[in-house]
Structures are given as C-alpha cells and as structure tokens.
PDB file of C-alpha atoms in Angstrom:
ATOM      1  CA  MET A   1      12.209  55.967   2.226  1.00 39.00           C
ATOM      2  CA  LEU A   2      13.536  52.930   4.051  1.00 40.00           C
ATOM      3  CA  MET A   3      10.852  53.293   6.724  1.00 43.00           C
ATOM      4  CA  ALA A   4       8.153  53.406   3.945  1.00 43.00           C
ATOM      5  CA  TYR A   5       9.647  50.242   2.350  1.00 44.00           C
ATOM      6  CA  CYS A   6       9.591  48.438   5.664  1.00 42.00           C
ATOM      7  CA  GLY A   7       5.948  49.387   6.199  1.00 43.00           C
ATOM      8  CA  ILE A   8       5.120  47.967   2.747  1.00 46.00           C
ATOM      9  CA  ALA A   9       7.021  44.776   3.422  1.00 45.00           C
ATOM     10  CA  GLU A  10       5.212  44.442   6.694  1.00 44.00           C
ATOM     11  CA  ALA A  11       1.957  44.855   4.874  1.00 43.00           C
ATOM     12  CA  GLN A  12       2.919  42.186   2.411  1.00 48.00           C
ATOM     13  CA  SER A  13       3.476  39.619   5.128  1.00 48.00           C
ATOM     14  CA  ALA A  14       0.070  40.298   6.738  1.00 45.00           C
ATOM     15  CA  SER A  15      -3.050  39.854   4.599  1.00 45.00           C
ATOM     16  CA  ALA A  16      -5.043  42.925   3.687  1.00 40.00           C
ATOM     17  CA  ALA A  17      -7.995  41.872   5.837  1.00 45.00           C
ATOM     18  CA  ASP A  18      -5.784  41.509   8.922  1.00 49.00           C
ATOM     19  CA  SER A  19      -4.263  44.980   8.576  1.00 47.00           C
ATOM     20  CA  SER A  20      -5.882  47.412  11.037  1.00 60.00           C
ATOM     21  CA  ARG A  21      -4.795  50.593   9.319  1.00 84.00           C
ATOM     22  CA  PRO A  22      -6.709  51.606   6.130  1.00 87.00           C
ATOM     23  CA  ALA A  23      -3.740  53.601   4.789  1.00 88.00           C
ATOM     24  CA  GLU A  24      -1.554  50.458   4.734  1.00 88.00           C
ATOM     25  CA  ARG A  25      -4.324  48.459   3.025  1.00 87.00           C
ATOM     26  CA  GLU A  26      -4.605  51.123   0.332  1.00 89.00           C
ATOM     27  CA  ALA A  27      -0.799  51.280  -0.218  1.00 89.00           C
ATOM     28  CA  TYR A  28      -0.681  47.451  -0.533  1.00 88.00           C
ATOM     29  CA  ALA A  29      -3.614  47.441  -2.993  1.00 87.00           C
ATOM     30  CA  ARG A  30      -1.751  49.983  -5.231  1.00 88.00           C
ATOM     31  CA  LEU A  31       1.262  47.706  -5.547  1.00 90.00           C
ATOM     32  CA  PRO A  32       1.579  45.638  -8.792  1.00 90.00           C
ATOM     33  CA  VAL A  33       0.951  41.891  -8.567  1.00 89.00           C
ATOM     34  CA  CYS A  34       4.124  39.899  -8.072  1.00 89.00           C
ATOM     35  CA  THR A  35       5.545  38.331 -11.234  1.00 89.00           C
ATOM     36  CA  LEU A  36       8.842  36.628 -12.020  1.00 88.00           C
ATOM     37  CA  SER A  37      11.467  38.213 -14.211  1.00 89.00           C
ATOM     38  CA  ALA A  38      12.303  36.696 -17.696  1.00 89.00           C
ATOM     39  CA  ASP A  39      14.961  34.481 -16.289  1.00 89.00           C
ATOM     40  CA  GLY A  40      12.600  33.107 -13.576  1.00 85.00           C
ATOM     41  CA  GLN A  41      15.088  33.629 -10.745  1.00 89.00           C
ATOM     42  CA  HIS A  42      13.806  36.756  -9.034  1.00 88.00           C
ATOM     43  CA  LEU A  43      10.757  39.070  -8.874  1.00 89.00           C
ATOM     44  CA  ALA A  44      10.316  41.467 -11.863  1.00 90.00           C
ATOM     45  CA  VAL A  45       9.159  44.362  -9.650  1.00 88.00           C
ATOM     46  CA  GLN A  46       9.798  44.886  -6.014  1.00 87.00           C
ATOM     47  CA  PRO A  47       7.862  45.590  -3.768  1.00 90.00           C
ATOM     48  CA  CYS A  48       4.750  43.797  -5.044  1.00 90.00           C
ATOM     49  CA  ARG A  49       1.580  42.246  -3.702  1.00 89.00           C
ATOM     50  CA  THR A  50       0.486  38.632  -3.912  1.00 87.00           C
ATOM     51  CA  ALA A  51      -1.987  37.704  -6.536  1.00 82.00           C
ATOM     52  CA  PRO A  52      -5.538  37.058  -5.435  1.00 80.00           C
ATOM     53  CA  ALA A  53      -6.640  33.418  -5.105  1.00 77.00           C
ATOM     54  CA  ARG A  54      -8.502  32.046  -8.119  1.00 73.00           C
ATOM     55  CA  VAL A  55     -11.891  30.627  -7.460  1.00 78.00           C
ATOM     56  CA  PRO A  56     -12.242  27.705  -7.984  1.00 79.00           C
ATOM     57  CA  MET A  57      -8.609  26.835  -7.271  1.00 74.00           C
ATOM     58  CA  PRO A  58      -7.160  24.889 -10.232  1.00 75.00           C
ATOM     59  CA  ARG A  59      -5.607  21.523  -9.621  1.00 79.00           C
ATOM     60  CA  ARG A  60      -1.848  21.378  -9.696  1.00 81.00           C
ATOM     61  CA  PRO A  61      -0.695  19.578 -12.874  1.00 84.00           C
ATOM     62  CA  VAL A  62       1.289  16.381 -12.144  1.00 84.00           C
ATOM     63  CA  PRO A  63       2.691  14.323 -14.911  1.00 86.00           C
ATOM     64  CA  GLN A  64       1.094  10.869 -15.192  1.00 84.00           C
ATOM     65  CA  ARG A  65       3.660   8.017 -14.783  1.00 84.00           C
ATOM     66  CA  ILE A  66       2.756   4.682 -16.386  1.00 84.00           C
ATOM     67  CA  ASP A  67       5.458   2.013 -16.081  1.00 84.00           C
ATOM     68  CA  PRO A  68       5.393  -0.535 -18.846  1.00 84.00           C
ATOM     69  CA  LEU A  69       4.702  -4.204 -18.079  1.00 79.00           C
ATOM     70  CA  PRO A  70       7.586  -6.607 -18.575  1.00 78.00           C
ATOM     71  CA  ASP A  71       7.618  -8.525 -21.864  1.00 77.00           C
ATOM     72  CA  THR A  72       6.170 -11.957 -21.092  1.00 77.00           C
ATOM     73  CA  ARG A  73       6.049 -13.546 -24.491  1.00 76.00           C
ATOM     74  CA  LEU A  74       7.079 -17.223 -24.571  1.00 72.00           C
ATOM     75  CA  ALA A  75       9.954 -18.439 -26.722  1.00 71.00           C
ATOM     76  CA  PRO A  76       8.713 -20.029 -29.966  1.00 72.00           C
ATOM     77  CA  SER A  77       8.393 -23.807 -29.677  1.00 74.00           C
ATOM     78  CA  ILE A  78      10.591 -25.843 -31.959  1.00 75.00           C
ATOM     79  CA  PRO A  79       8.997 -29.024 -33.265  1.00 75.00           C
ATOM     80  CA  LEU A  80      10.860 -32.161 -32.165  1.00 68.00           C
ATOM     81  CA  PRO A  81      11.975 -34.594 -34.867  1.00 70.00           C
ATOM     82  CA  VAL A  82       9.813 -37.577 -35.365  1.00 68.00           C
ATOM     83  CA  LEU A  83      11.481 -40.939 -34.980  1.00 60.00           C
ATOM     84  CA  SER A  84       9.849 -43.900 -36.712  1.00 59.00           C
ATOM     85  CA  THR A  85       9.663 -47.215 -34.834  1.00 57.00           C
ATOM     86  CA  THR A  86      10.946 -49.496 -37.573  1.00 57.00           C
ATOM     87  CA  ASN A  87      13.695 -51.968 -36.732  1.00 52.00           C
ATOM     88  CA  ARG A  88      16.043 -50.414 -39.310  1.00 54.00           C
ATOM     89  CA  ASP A  89      15.910 -47.034 -37.444  1.00 54.00           C
ATOM     90  CA  ARG A  90      16.334 -48.574 -34.088  1.00 56.00           C
ATOM     91  CA  SER A  91      19.439 -50.460 -35.171  1.00 59.00           C
ATOM     92  CA  MET A  92      21.040 -47.117 -36.104  1.00 58.00           C
ATOM     93  CA  LEU A  93      20.503 -45.623 -32.612  1.00 57.00           C
ATOM     94  CA  PRO A  94      23.180 -46.335 -29.969  1.00 60.00           C
ATOM     95  CA  ALA A  95      22.098 -48.718 -27.213  1.00 63.00           C
ATOM     96  CA  ILE A  96      21.270 -46.877 -24.076  1.00 62.00           C
ATOM     97  CA  THR A  97      22.167 -48.634 -20.738  1.00 63.00           C
ATOM     98  CA  PRO A  98      21.482 -47.080 -17.372  1.00 62.00           C
ATOM     99  CA  ALA A  99      24.685 -46.012 -15.672  1.00 62.00           C
ATOM    100  CA  ALA A 100      25.164 -47.167 -12.155  1.00 62.00           C
ATOM    101  CA  PRO A 101      25.401 -44.388  -9.619  1.00 60.00           C
ATOM    102  CA  ALA A 102      28.935 -43.733  -8.378  1.00 60.00           C
ATOM    103  CA  ILE A 103      29.777 -44.685  -4.801  1.00 66.00           C
ATOM    104  CA  GLY A 104      29.235 -41.784  -2.457  1.00 63.00           C
ATOM    105  CA  SER A 105      27.117 -39.820  -4.907  1.00 62.00           C
ATOM    106  CA  PRO A 106      23.522 -38.807  -3.825  1.00 66.00           C
ATOM    107  CA  ALA A 107      20.620 -40.926  -5.080  1.00 64.00           C
ATOM    108  CA  PRO A 108      18.632 -39.470  -7.934  1.00 66.00           C
ATOM    109  CA  VAL A 109      15.757 -37.255  -6.796  1.00 65.00           C
ATOM    110  CA  ALA A 110      12.327 -37.981  -8.277  1.00 68.00           C
ATOM    111  CA  ALA A 111      10.517 -35.155  -9.999  1.00 70.00           C
ATOM    112  CA  PRO A 112       7.691 -33.685  -7.977  1.00 71.00           C
ATOM    113  CA  SER A 113       4.190 -34.842  -8.828  1.00 76.00           C
ATOM    114  CA  VAL A 114       1.350 -32.839 -10.122  1.00 82.00           C
ATOM    115  CA  PRO A 115      -0.610 -31.000  -7.354  1.00 84.00           C
ATOM    116  CA  ARG A 116      -3.696 -32.902  -6.197  1.00 85.00           C
ATOM    117  CA  ALA A 117      -6.790 -31.457  -4.485  1.00 86.00           C
ATOM    118  CA  LEU A 118      -7.627 -32.423  -0.874  1.00 85.00           C
ATOM    119  CA  ASN A 119     -11.116 -32.585   0.758  1.00 84.00           C
ATOM    120  CA  ASN A 120     -12.745 -33.237   4.081  1.00 83.00           C
ATOM    121  CA  CYS A 121      -9.845 -31.760   6.096  1.00 84.00           C
ATOM    122  CA  THR A 122      -9.851 -31.924   9.942  1.00 84.00           C
ATOM    123  CA  ALA A 123      -7.323 -31.188  12.611  1.00 84.00           C
ATOM    124  CA  GLY A 124      -5.664 -34.625  12.146  1.00 85.00           C
ATOM    125  CA  GLY A 125      -5.345 -34.627   8.368  1.00 86.00           C
ATOM    126  CA  CYS A 126      -7.322 -34.689   5.051  1.00 87.00           C
ATOM    127  CA  ASN A 127      -8.595 -37.120   2.543  1.00 86.00           C
ATOM    128  CA  ASP A 128      -7.408 -37.051  -1.050  1.00 83.00           C
ATOM    129  CA  ALA A 129      -9.613 -37.427  -4.118  1.00 80.00           C
ATOM    130  CA  ALA A 130      -9.087 -41.229  -4.131  1.00 80.00           C
ATOM    131  CA  GLY A 131     -10.223 -41.514  -0.557  1.00 81.00           C
ATOM    132  CA  GLY A 132      -6.750 -42.136   0.938  1.00 84.00           C
ATOM    133  CA  ARG A 133      -6.107 -40.568   4.384  1.00 87.00           C
ATOM    134  CA  LEU A 134      -3.260 -38.043   4.628  1.00 88.00           C
ATOM    135  CA  ASN A 135      -2.147 -37.313   8.277  1.00 90.00           C
ATOM    136  CA  ASN A 136      -0.841 -33.908   9.232  1.00 89.00           C
ATOM    137  CA  ALA A 137       2.875 -33.707  10.075  1.00 87.00           C
ATOM    138  CA  ALA A 138       4.813 -30.405  10.477  1.00 84.00           C
ATOM    139  CA  PRO A 139       2.944 -27.222   9.393  1.00 86.00           C
ATOM    140  CA  GLY A 140       2.420 -27.418   5.671  1.00 86.00           C
ATOM    141  CA  MET A 141       3.377 -31.090   5.522  1.00 89.00           C
ATOM    142  CA  VAL A 142       1.266 -34.261   5.285  1.00 89.00           C
ATOM    143  CA  ILE A 143       2.208 -38.029   5.331  1.00 89.00           C
ATOM    144  CA  THR A 144       0.736 -40.419   2.834  1.00 87.00           C
ATOM    145  CA  PRO A 145      -0.337 -44.014   3.715  1.00 86.00           C
ATOM    146  CA  GLN A 146       2.868 -45.156   1.946  1.00 86.00           C
ATOM    147  CA  GLY A 147       4.932 -42.935   4.408  1.00 87.00           C
ATOM    148  CA  GLN A 148       5.831 -40.280   1.831  1.00 88.00           C
ATOM    149  CA  VAL A 149       6.078 -36.755   3.080  1.00 89.00           C
ATOM    150  CA  CYS A 150       4.183 -34.228   0.910  1.00 89.00           C
ATOM    151  CA  SER A 151       3.933 -30.428   0.849  1.00 89.00           C
ATOM    152  CA  ARG A 152       0.476 -29.001   1.578  1.00 87.00           C
ATOM    153  CA  ASN A 153      -0.680 -25.534   0.505  1.00 86.00           C
ATOM    154  CA  GLY A 154      -4.307 -24.978   1.548  1.00 83.00           C
ATOM    155  CA  VAL A 155      -6.331 -27.673  -0.232  1.00 83.00           C
ATOM    156  CA  TRP A 156      -3.558 -28.641  -2.582  1.00 86.00           C
ATOM    157  CA  ILE A 157      -0.935 -31.315  -2.001  1.00 87.00           C
ATOM    158  CA  GLN A 158       2.321 -32.037  -3.945  1.00 87.00           C
ATOM    159  CA  CYS A 159       4.550 -34.976  -3.249  1.00 81.00           C
TER     160      CYS A 159
END
C-alpha cells in the first residue's frame, strides 16, 4: 500500500504528459481534483490531482488602492477693519515712532522682491526686462548694476 501511495505521489509531481507509463497516467487521472477542507488549512482528500488549467487564464484579483489627496483648502479670509482718515480718528491712535536697533543686533533684512523675468542670456550674464545688465556670479546667482546679489532660477531672478 505504501509503495502504491509513493507511486501516486510521484505521478502527482510529474505532469501526466511527462509520465512514460500509461498505467500511472490512468491512476493519476482517476484521482479526485485537489480541494481544500472547510477550515482551509489542508487538503480535503489525499491523494489528489491538480486541477486542469483554465483557458483563458483569469487575472488574479488585486484590490485597487487609491490614496486620498491631502486637504488643501485655504483658511477663510477675515476682512480687516477699515480705518477712516479723519483727524479725529488719527488723534485716537498712539503715535508710532521707529525704534532704534539695539547695539550688536543684526540689521533688519529686507523682504525678497517679486521674481522678474530675464531675457537675452549669454555665458557672461543676462538682461532684465528693463534692459539692465545682470552679470553671472556663482552658479544660480547674478549681480545687478547696483551691486546687489540676486538668486537666479532659469529665466527668473529674485533679489
């Protein structure tokens, strides 16, 4: 009996077309098709034969994964209070005087300007829209006629 079972197991590992002995092919063909038991952990009947391939072979189902985009809504804008320019209203406001910078504190930094377009660029520099010449400095940097160092990104400049 054990010898017969080993012969069947050997026939299962080799396909029916590869088997050279017709008796083994017939024994393999008589076996039931392999199915799982109710708990899905082992085969329901052993020994068994593999199921024939389905033609055309169905595609393996894969769950589609769609990640949501982040919420990009802007915060609601709050209208600013409107101040009138009458003398009576100005007299109620405190007088604002610029404070002198403390000794040893860094100088205030100017806000960056709006990006400007460049044109007619060469190896030595570019011209801006007003016709001023901007000379190349370090990579990604240009120097204006006033000596200001500006950042260059392609055809855009920001000082």
